[in-house]
């Protein structure tokens, strides 16, 4: 019980720390932090339906980072896995007008890309962080090419062909929650989940127990990629219905997922909440831009500080230890 | 034809500089046992502050010095997190990249009310020999690689540094202060990366743009693995990856010139060359490499 409390405390203290640093940065840049934060929270969390919709792909890219992370693999390729998921779903929906097929194939496309990164690590020994970044950029430019050269909407030249109205879906947040619950179940109540967690916590024990680490890397990357692919699919089928040629509709969703996974402490249920929290931050950031002219990169800055502060649990552990010692003294 | 070779060669020399500097810097960092994947963030942050300083002082050399300082301070921050706070090095690096990007763009807008790029700034001179344009920093980068190799393999302090990355406990027994060595190594690595970031502005492009680093920090990381953690090979790797980079800029321009066709959408396809090329080279070479054994693990004294 105490352990859970400490984890929550870690998250809360890192958030407070991040907002303090954010306030300093804002002040230095000549903005009024109190005013910015009030707008951020008031508008960011003001419209519940919009908030939950927007959080859907973020929750899924959060899972895309966290499931492999639990197995000790760093999937920072959620970005490109979301791209291929979105593109596949868009094209399948456009040609077949079948949303279910689009969703499934979008997920599979993301999963396949995740598996590819895992396979390069397992069979060629290439660090997954490097592979993922190279593939992120490659996919970015391939997608930009396809949208602007092959699949642009003649009626709307800065956008891709649209998802036809009969292939659009609602209730995407519910789908994301169901997937998160499924992943929670998988991690905590199945053999695969148990093996994944053990090999992440202690690769040595996993090896002694006779687990096949290669297989675990591959399955965790498949599961992660699948989540990001579904995130991309839900994004185009349920929110944007098209991709613009500067890719602003998809760019950054995967990177933000890293922060969301960390903020949720790699727990699928925690990720639902951290996804909603971060979604509000991003929406609020756009409102701040509208109202004060502060650029939307404010959200990147805050996410960066949050992620850094989350990287050093040791710091909070030390602080808590001191506090407890003082209490006892 | 011969002219094309010279153009490509010149472009390669320009592209290789940040990849060599950050690559060699990261070799130093990783040889001590610390991974810093925040190179991309250091590039952006130092490039931005170099632009600011050069813009106001009109002195690119002052800009260069600021770039080095920004890099060293970023390295110091990462070193403190990794070495003393035992933080997760990969996560801290990811966070730093996001923070550096955010702060740079926020400041860009605050200073110049532009969301894409800064005004042009003074650049450093280049050396021109016949058809060949050579940035002096390319020579500096190669020298840095050679000196670093000599230092790591031929001096006692280089041996001590490598010991920290291979077997910190044995290094400690040898009388090396593992924590301090790792902190310094991370700072030096950051400083060299900062120099690379400053070069992007005052040695090459002449202004700060939103996507100025364009994944070069990660290509530099790939270069480290490619080099098998050897500074001399990092110079070779920088030239190879720099060539891909040069090719991706050169090919679409050449096509436009020869066919007279303006290619806009297709230019996106050429931009994948450095990333695919890096991935291919690393895939083919990687199997044989061996990272420092204690890489990425915090050293906890008992």
PDB file of C-alpha atoms in Angstrom, chain B residues 24-260:
ATOM      1  CA  UNK B  24      33.175  11.411 -30.999  1.00  0.00           C
ATOM      2  CA  UNK B  25      31.695  13.247 -28.007  1.00  0.00           C
ATOM      3  CA  UNK B  26      29.226  10.453 -27.405  1.00  0.00           C
ATOM      4  CA  UNK B  27      32.014   7.865 -27.742  1.00  0.00           C
ATOM      5  CA  UNK B  28      33.739   9.632 -24.828  1.00  0.00           C
ATOM      6  CA  UNK B  29      30.496   9.716 -22.820  1.00  0.00           C
ATOM      7  CA  UNK B  30      29.605   6.098 -23.514  1.00  0.00           C
ATOM      8  CA  UNK B  31      33.146   4.831 -22.931  1.00  0.00           C
ATOM      9  CA  UNK B  32      32.740   6.148 -19.386  1.00  0.00           C
ATOM     10  CA  UNK B  33      29.500   4.193 -19.005  1.00  0.00           C
ATOM     11  CA  UNK B  34      26.834   6.856 -19.577  1.00  0.00           C
ATOM     12  CA  UNK B  35      24.370   6.928 -22.499  1.00  0.00           C
ATOM     13  CA  UNK B  36      23.179  10.357 -23.562  1.00  0.00           C
ATOM     14  CA  UNK B  37      20.452  10.126 -26.184  1.00  0.00           C
ATOM     15  CA  UNK B  38      19.746  13.831 -25.700  1.00  0.00           C
ATOM     16  CA  UNK B  39      22.179  14.759 -28.511  1.00  0.00           C
ATOM     17  CA  UNK B  40      19.316  15.951 -30.678  1.00  0.00           C
ATOM     18  CA  UNK B  41      18.215  18.319 -27.928  1.00  0.00           C
ATOM     19  CA  UNK B  42      21.775  19.619 -27.424  1.00  0.00           C
ATOM     20  CA  UNK B  43      22.026  20.311 -31.169  1.00  0.00           C
ATOM     21  CA  UNK B  44      18.812  22.334 -31.145  1.00  0.00           C
ATOM     22  CA  UNK B  45      19.496  24.239 -27.934  1.00  0.00           C
ATOM     23  CA  UNK B  46      23.094  25.135 -28.775  1.00  0.00           C
ATOM     24  CA  UNK B  47      22.165  26.013 -32.350  1.00  0.00           C
ATOM     25  CA  UNK B  48      19.502  28.364 -31.025  1.00  0.00           C
ATOM     26  CA  UNK B  49      21.666  30.133 -28.442  1.00  0.00           C
ATOM     27  CA  UNK B  50      24.522  30.377 -30.943  1.00  0.00           C
ATOM     28  CA  UNK B  51      22.118  32.144 -33.280  1.00  0.00           C
ATOM     29  CA  UNK B  52      21.028  34.557 -30.544  1.00  0.00           C
ATOM     30  CA  UNK B  53      24.583  35.441 -29.546  1.00  0.00           C
ATOM     31  CA  UNK B  54      25.829  35.730 -33.126  1.00  0.00           C
ATOM     32  CA  UNK B  55      22.831  37.862 -34.079  1.00  0.00           C
ATOM     33  CA  UNK B  56      23.455  40.394 -31.314  1.00  0.00           C
ATOM     34  CA  UNK B  57      27.274  40.417 -31.351  1.00  0.00           C
ATOM     35  CA  UNK B  58      27.707  39.751 -35.083  1.00  0.00           C
ATOM     36  CA  UNK B  59      30.591  37.530 -34.072  1.00  0.00           C
ATOM     37  CA  UNK B  60      30.209  33.865 -35.111  1.00  0.00           C
ATOM     38  CA  UNK B  61      33.162  32.819 -32.941  1.00  0.00           C
ATOM     39  CA  UNK B  62      31.423  34.079 -29.807  1.00  0.00           C
ATOM     40  CA  UNK B  63      28.405  32.108 -30.999  1.00  0.00           C
ATOM     41  CA  UNK B  64      30.575  29.038 -31.304  1.00  0.00           C
ATOM     42  CA  UNK B  65      31.837  29.438 -27.730  1.00  0.00           C
ATOM     43  CA  UNK B  66      28.285  29.787 -26.412  1.00  0.00           C
ATOM     44  CA  UNK B  67      27.332  26.635 -28.309  1.00  0.00           C
ATOM     45  CA  UNK B  68      30.129  24.723 -26.593  1.00  0.00           C
ATOM     46  CA  UNK B  69      29.077  26.094 -23.178  1.00  0.00           C
ATOM     47  CA  UNK B  70      25.422  25.185 -23.750  1.00  0.00           C
ATOM     48  CA  UNK B  71      26.500  21.684 -24.709  1.00  0.00           C
ATOM     49  CA  UNK B  72      28.749  21.333 -21.675  1.00  0.00           C
ATOM     50  CA  UNK B  73      25.990  22.518 -19.328  1.00  0.00           C
ATOM     51  CA  UNK B  74      23.481  20.139 -20.923  1.00  0.00           C
ATOM     52  CA  UNK B  75      26.030  17.361 -20.459  1.00  0.00           C
ATOM     53  CA  UNK B  76      26.486  18.427 -16.850  1.00  0.00           C
ATOM     54  CA  UNK B  77      22.721  18.235 -16.249  1.00  0.00           C
ATOM     55  CA  UNK B  78      22.550  14.798 -17.847  1.00  0.00           C
ATOM     56  CA  UNK B  79      25.624  13.728 -15.880  1.00  0.00           C
ATOM     57  CA  UNK B  80      24.106  14.799 -12.573  1.00  0.00           C
ATOM     58  CA  UNK B  81      20.873  12.957 -13.352  1.00  0.00           C
ATOM     59  CA  UNK B  82      22.662   9.816 -14.573  1.00  0.00           C
ATOM     60  CA  UNK B  83      25.563   9.643 -12.160  1.00  0.00           C
ATOM     61  CA  UNK B  84      24.465  11.170  -8.882  1.00  0.00           C
ATOM     62  CA  UNK B  85      20.674  10.830  -8.980  1.00  0.00           C
ATOM     63  CA  UNK B  86      20.851   7.357 -10.595  1.00  0.00           C
ATOM     64  CA  UNK B  87      18.113   8.403 -12.997  1.00  0.00           C
ATOM     65  CA  UNK B  88      17.057   6.436 -16.031  1.00  0.00           C
ATOM     66  CA  UNK B  89      19.448   7.697 -18.695  1.00  0.00           C
ATOM     67  CA  UNK B  90      17.283   6.910 -21.723  1.00  0.00           C
ATOM     68  CA  UNK B  91      14.194   8.533 -20.224  1.00  0.00           C
ATOM     69  CA  UNK B  92      16.138  11.613 -19.131  1.00  0.00           C
ATOM     70  CA  UNK B  93      17.510  11.921 -22.680  1.00  0.00           C
ATOM     71  CA  UNK B  94      14.048  11.642 -24.235  1.00  0.00           C
ATOM     72  CA  UNK B  95      12.773  14.312 -21.837  1.00  0.00           C
ATOM     73  CA  UNK B  96      15.698  16.601 -22.568  1.00  0.00           C
ATOM     74  CA  UNK B  97      15.090  16.377 -26.329  1.00  0.00           C
ATOM     75  CA  UNK B  98      11.499  17.464 -25.858  1.00  0.00           C
ATOM     76  CA  UNK B  99      12.426  20.223 -23.416  1.00  0.00           C
ATOM     77  CA  UNK B 100      15.209  21.610 -25.602  1.00  0.00           C
ATOM     78  CA  UNK B 101      12.951  21.663 -28.656  1.00  0.00           C
ATOM     79  CA  UNK B 102      10.114  23.320 -26.747  1.00  0.00           C
ATOM     80  CA  UNK B 103      12.280  25.991 -25.129  1.00  0.00           C
ATOM     81  CA  UNK B 104      14.108  26.808 -28.368  1.00  0.00           C
ATOM     82  CA  UNK B 105      10.909  27.314 -30.367  1.00  0.00           C
ATOM     83  CA  UNK B 106       9.247  29.253 -27.507  1.00  0.00           C
ATOM     84  CA  UNK B 107      12.269  31.550 -27.383  1.00  0.00           C
ATOM     85  CA  UNK B 108      12.376  31.840 -31.169  1.00  0.00           C
ATOM     86  CA  UNK B 109       8.813  33.144 -31.152  1.00  0.00           C
ATOM     87  CA  UNK B 110       9.475  35.392 -28.148  1.00  0.00           C
ATOM     88  CA  UNK B 111      12.556  36.962 -29.735  1.00  0.00           C
ATOM     89  CA  UNK B 112      11.748  37.166 -33.436  1.00  0.00           C
ATOM     90  CA  UNK B 113       7.982  36.537 -33.604  1.00  0.00           C
ATOM     91  CA  UNK B 114       8.634  33.800 -36.122  1.00  0.00           C
ATOM     92  CA  UNK B 115       7.502  30.232 -35.740  1.00  0.00           C
ATOM     93  CA  UNK B 116       9.811  28.783 -38.357  1.00  0.00           C
ATOM     94  CA  UNK B 117      13.224  30.418 -38.508  1.00  0.00           C
ATOM     95  CA  UNK B 118      15.466  33.170 -37.191  1.00  0.00           C
ATOM     96  CA  UNK B 119      16.954  36.003 -39.238  1.00  0.00           C
ATOM     97  CA  UNK B 120      20.240  35.213 -40.985  1.00  0.00           C
ATOM     98  CA  UNK B 121      23.419  35.611 -38.956  1.00  0.00           C
ATOM     99  CA  UNK B 122      27.112  36.073 -39.716  1.00  0.00           C
ATOM    100  CA  UNK B 123      28.842  32.867 -40.795  1.00  0.00           C
ATOM    101  CA  UNK B 124      32.429  31.677 -40.413  1.00  0.00           C
ATOM    102  CA  UNK B 125      34.607  31.802 -43.548  1.00  0.00           C
ATOM    103  CA  UNK B 126      35.217  28.710 -45.672  1.00  0.00           C
ATOM    104  CA  UNK B 127      38.303  27.460 -47.494  1.00  0.00           C
ATOM    105  CA  UNK B 128      37.985  27.312 -51.285  1.00  0.00           C
ATOM    106  CA  UNK B 129      40.421  25.197 -53.304  1.00  0.00           C
ATOM    107  CA  UNK B 130      39.471  25.050 -56.972  1.00  0.00           C
ATOM    108  CA  UNK B 131      35.979  23.514 -57.158  1.00  0.00           C
ATOM    109  CA  UNK B 132      36.141  22.319 -53.584  1.00  0.00           C
ATOM    110  CA  UNK B 133      34.590  24.249 -50.692  1.00  0.00           C
ATOM    111  CA  UNK B 134      35.865  23.101 -47.317  1.00  0.00           C
ATOM    112  CA  UNK B 135      34.454  24.212 -43.967  1.00  0.00           C
ATOM    113  CA  UNK B 136      37.418  24.639 -41.572  1.00  0.00           C
ATOM    114  CA  UNK B 137      35.328  22.876 -38.929  1.00  0.00           C
ATOM    115  CA  UNK B 138      35.594  19.669 -40.965  1.00  0.00           C
ATOM    116  CA  UNK B 139      39.346  19.724 -40.317  1.00  0.00           C
ATOM    117  CA  UNK B 140      38.725  20.511 -36.646  1.00  0.00           C
ATOM    118  CA  UNK B 141      36.268  17.609 -36.404  1.00  0.00           C
ATOM    119  CA  UNK B 142      38.740  15.135 -37.900  1.00  0.00           C
ATOM    120  CA  UNK B 143      41.467  16.406 -35.549  1.00  0.00           C
ATOM    121  CA  UNK B 144      39.131  16.030 -32.584  1.00  0.00           C
ATOM    122  CA  UNK B 145      38.550  12.417 -33.621  1.00  0.00           C
ATOM    123  CA  UNK B 146      42.275  11.677 -33.913  1.00  0.00           C
ATOM    124  CA  UNK B 147      43.183  13.402 -30.640  1.00  0.00           C
ATOM    125  CA  UNK B 148      40.364  11.632 -28.817  1.00  0.00           C
ATOM    126  CA  UNK B 149      41.581   8.269 -30.153  1.00  0.00           C
ATOM    127  CA  UNK B 150      45.099   9.037 -28.959  1.00  0.00           C
ATOM    128  CA  UNK B 151      43.795  10.149 -25.567  1.00  0.00           C
ATOM    129  CA  UNK B 152      41.546   7.113 -25.031  1.00  0.00           C
ATOM    130  CA  UNK B 153      44.079   4.501 -26.095  1.00  0.00           C
ATOM    131  CA  UNK B 154      47.510   6.016 -25.389  1.00  0.00           C
ATOM    132  CA  UNK B 155      47.195   7.922 -22.127  1.00  0.00           C
ATOM    133  CA  UNK B 156      46.610   6.775 -18.521  1.00  0.00           C
ATOM    134  CA  UNK B 157      43.582   9.044 -18.112  1.00  0.00           C
ATOM    135  CA  UNK B 158      42.048   7.540 -21.271  1.00  0.00           C
ATOM    136  CA  UNK B 159      42.536   4.064 -19.847  1.00  0.00           C
ATOM    137  CA  UNK B 160      40.890   5.123 -16.598  1.00  0.00           C
ATOM    138  CA  UNK B 161      37.928   6.532 -18.494  1.00  0.00           C
ATOM    139  CA  UNK B 162      37.470   3.303 -20.462  1.00  0.00           C
ATOM    140  CA  UNK B 163      37.757   1.281 -17.248  1.00  0.00           C
ATOM    141  CA  UNK B 164      34.759   3.176 -15.828  1.00  0.00           C
ATOM    142  CA  UNK B 165      32.637   1.972 -18.718  1.00  0.00           C
ATOM    143  CA  UNK B 166      33.897  -1.605 -18.712  1.00  0.00           C
ATOM    144  CA  UNK B 167      34.181  -2.444 -15.035  1.00  0.00           C
ATOM    145  CA  UNK B 168      33.506   0.451 -12.669  1.00  0.00           C
ATOM    146  CA  UNK B 169      34.204  -1.634  -9.599  1.00  0.00           C
ATOM    147  CA  UNK B 170      37.697  -2.503 -10.836  1.00  0.00           C
ATOM    148  CA  UNK B 171      38.223   1.140 -11.828  1.00  0.00           C
ATOM    149  CA  UNK B 172      37.326   2.205  -8.309  1.00  0.00           C
ATOM    150  CA  UNK B 173      39.834  -0.342  -6.980  1.00  0.00           C
ATOM    151  CA  UNK B 174      42.451   1.226  -9.273  1.00  0.00           C
ATOM    152  CA  UNK B 175      41.801   4.493  -7.456  1.00  0.00           C
ATOM    153  CA  UNK B 176      39.609   6.115 -10.111  1.00  0.00           C
ATOM    154  CA  UNK B 177      36.708   8.256  -8.973  1.00  0.00           C
ATOM    155  CA  UNK B 178      34.061   6.641 -11.190  1.00  0.00           C
ATOM    156  CA  UNK B 179      31.336   9.197 -10.470  1.00  0.00           C
ATOM    157  CA  UNK B 180      33.497  12.197 -11.215  1.00  0.00           C
ATOM    158  CA  UNK B 181      35.027  10.619 -14.335  1.00  0.00           C
ATOM    159  CA  UNK B 182      31.565   9.855 -15.718  1.00  0.00           C
ATOM    160  CA  UNK B 183      30.376  13.376 -14.971  1.00  0.00           C
ATOM    161  CA  UNK B 184      33.346  14.936 -16.762  1.00  0.00           C
ATOM    162  CA  UNK B 185      33.040  12.546 -19.700  1.00  0.00           C
ATOM    163  CA  UNK B 186      29.380  13.439 -20.118  1.00  0.00           C
ATOM    164  CA  UNK B 187      30.251  17.148 -19.990  1.00  0.00           C
ATOM    165  CA  UNK B 188      32.984  16.780 -22.616  1.00  0.00           C
ATOM    166  CA  UNK B 189      30.623  14.764 -24.810  1.00  0.00           C
ATOM    167  CA  UNK B 190      27.994  17.475 -24.418  1.00  0.00           C
ATOM    168  CA  UNK B 191      30.507  20.233 -25.203  1.00  0.00           C
ATOM    169  CA  UNK B 192      31.529  18.557 -28.481  1.00  0.00           C
ATOM    170  CA  UNK B 193      27.882  18.037 -29.417  1.00  0.00           C
ATOM    171  CA  UNK B 194      27.244  21.695 -28.567  1.00  0.00           C
ATOM    172  CA  UNK B 195      30.064  22.655 -30.913  1.00  0.00           C
ATOM    173  CA  UNK B 196      28.336  20.582 -33.585  1.00  0.00           C
ATOM    174  CA  UNK B 197      25.053  22.371 -32.934  1.00  0.00           C
ATOM    175  CA  UNK B 198      26.728  25.785 -33.094  1.00  0.00           C
ATOM    176  CA  UNK B 199      28.369  24.764 -36.376  1.00  0.00           C
ATOM    177  CA  UNK B 200      24.957  23.989 -37.891  1.00  0.00           C
ATOM    178  CA  UNK B 201      24.255  27.731 -37.659  1.00  0.00           C
ATOM    179  CA  UNK B 202      27.531  29.648 -38.017  1.00  0.00           C
ATOM    180  CA  UNK B 203      29.417  27.062 -40.073  1.00  0.00           C
ATOM    181  CA  UNK B 204      26.757  25.851 -42.428  1.00  0.00           C
ATOM    182  CA  UNK B 205      23.152  27.042 -42.615  1.00  0.00           C
ATOM    183  CA  UNK B 206      23.523  30.638 -41.410  1.00  0.00           C
ATOM    184  CA  UNK B 207      20.271  30.792 -39.448  1.00  0.00           C
ATOM    185  CA  UNK B 208      18.251  28.812 -36.932  1.00  0.00           C
ATOM    186  CA  UNK B 209      15.322  26.845 -38.325  1.00  0.00           C
ATOM    187  CA  UNK B 210      12.708  24.823 -36.504  1.00  0.00           C
ATOM    188  CA  UNK B 211      13.922  21.440 -37.772  1.00  0.00           C
ATOM    189  CA  UNK B 212      17.600  22.380 -37.931  1.00  0.00           C
ATOM    190  CA  UNK B 213      18.863  19.136 -36.389  1.00  0.00           C
ATOM    191  CA  UNK B 214      16.448  16.887 -38.349  1.00  0.00           C
ATOM    192  CA  UNK B 215      17.365  13.688 -36.527  1.00  0.00           C
ATOM    193  CA  UNK B 216      21.135  14.267 -36.851  1.00  0.00           C
ATOM    194  CA  UNK B 217      21.518  13.676 -33.114  1.00  0.00           C
ATOM    195  CA  UNK B 218      20.183  10.182 -33.609  1.00  0.00           C
ATOM    196  CA  UNK B 219      22.284   9.593 -36.705  1.00  0.00           C
ATOM    197  CA  UNK B 220      25.270  10.581 -34.532  1.00  0.00           C
ATOM    198  CA  UNK B 221      24.132   7.959 -32.003  1.00  0.00           C
ATOM    199  CA  UNK B 222      23.911   5.375 -34.758  1.00  0.00           C
ATOM    200  CA  UNK B 223      27.409   6.474 -35.771  1.00  0.00           C
ATOM    201  CA  UNK B 224      28.672   5.618 -32.269  1.00  0.00           C
ATOM    202  CA  UNK B 225      27.405   2.057 -32.557  1.00  0.00           C
ATOM    203  CA  UNK B 226      28.707   1.860 -36.131  1.00  0.00           C
ATOM    204  CA  UNK B 227      32.151   2.980 -34.940  1.00  0.00           C
ATOM    205  CA  UNK B 228      32.288   0.219 -32.353  1.00  0.00           C
ATOM    206  CA  UNK B 229      33.004   3.009 -29.812  1.00  0.00           C
ATOM    207  CA  UNK B 230      36.227   3.940 -31.597  1.00  0.00           C
ATOM    208  CA  UNK B 231      36.748   7.686 -32.282  1.00  0.00           C
ATOM    209  CA  UNK B 232      38.680   7.097 -35.518  1.00  0.00           C
ATOM    210  CA  UNK B 233      35.878   4.947 -36.884  1.00  0.00           C
ATOM    211  CA  UNK B 234      33.414   7.629 -35.761  1.00  0.00           C
ATOM    212  CA  UNK B 235      35.180   9.972 -38.194  1.00  0.00           C
ATOM    213  CA  UNK B 236      34.762   7.395 -40.969  1.00  0.00           C
ATOM    214  CA  UNK B 237      31.130   6.870 -39.965  1.00  0.00           C
ATOM    215  CA  UNK B 238      30.559  10.633 -39.994  1.00  0.00           C
ATOM    216  CA  UNK B 239      31.837  10.783 -43.567  1.00  0.00           C
ATOM    217  CA  UNK B 240      29.594   7.886 -44.662  1.00  0.00           C
ATOM    218  CA  UNK B 241      26.465   9.257 -42.996  1.00  0.00           C
ATOM    219  CA  UNK B 242      27.382  12.768 -44.116  1.00  0.00           C
ATOM    220  CA  UNK B 243      27.519  11.472 -47.672  1.00  0.00           C
ATOM    221  CA  UNK B 244      23.944  10.129 -47.404  1.00  0.00           C
ATOM    222  CA  UNK B 245      22.857  13.485 -46.036  1.00  0.00           C
ATOM    223  CA  UNK B 246      24.601  15.303 -48.879  1.00  0.00           C
ATOM    224  CA  UNK B 247      23.029  12.951 -51.408  1.00  0.00           C
ATOM    225  CA  UNK B 248      19.516  13.648 -50.141  1.00  0.00           C
ATOM    226  CA  UNK B 249      20.026  17.374 -50.699  1.00  0.00           C
ATOM    227  CA  UNK B 250      21.916  17.013 -53.963  1.00  0.00           C
ATOM    228  CA  UNK B 251      19.806  14.513 -55.913  1.00  0.00           C
ATOM    229  CA  UNK B 252      16.531  16.480 -56.094  1.00  0.00           C
ATOM    230  CA  UNK B 253      18.398  19.674 -57.050  1.00  0.00           C
ATOM    231  CA  UNK B 254      20.273  17.811 -59.767  1.00  0.00           C
ATOM    232  CA  UNK B 255      17.066  16.312 -61.127  1.00  0.00           C
ATOM    233  CA  UNK B 256      15.426  19.725 -61.190  1.00  0.00           C
ATOM    234  CA  UNK B 257      18.388  21.207 -63.020  1.00  0.00           C
ATOM    235  CA  UNK B 258      18.666  18.501 -65.654  1.00  0.00           C
ATOM    236  CA  UNK B 259      14.986  17.882 -66.356  1.00  0.00           C
ATOM    237  CA  UNK B 260      13.777  21.393 -65.642  1.00  0.00           C
TER     238      UNK B 260
END
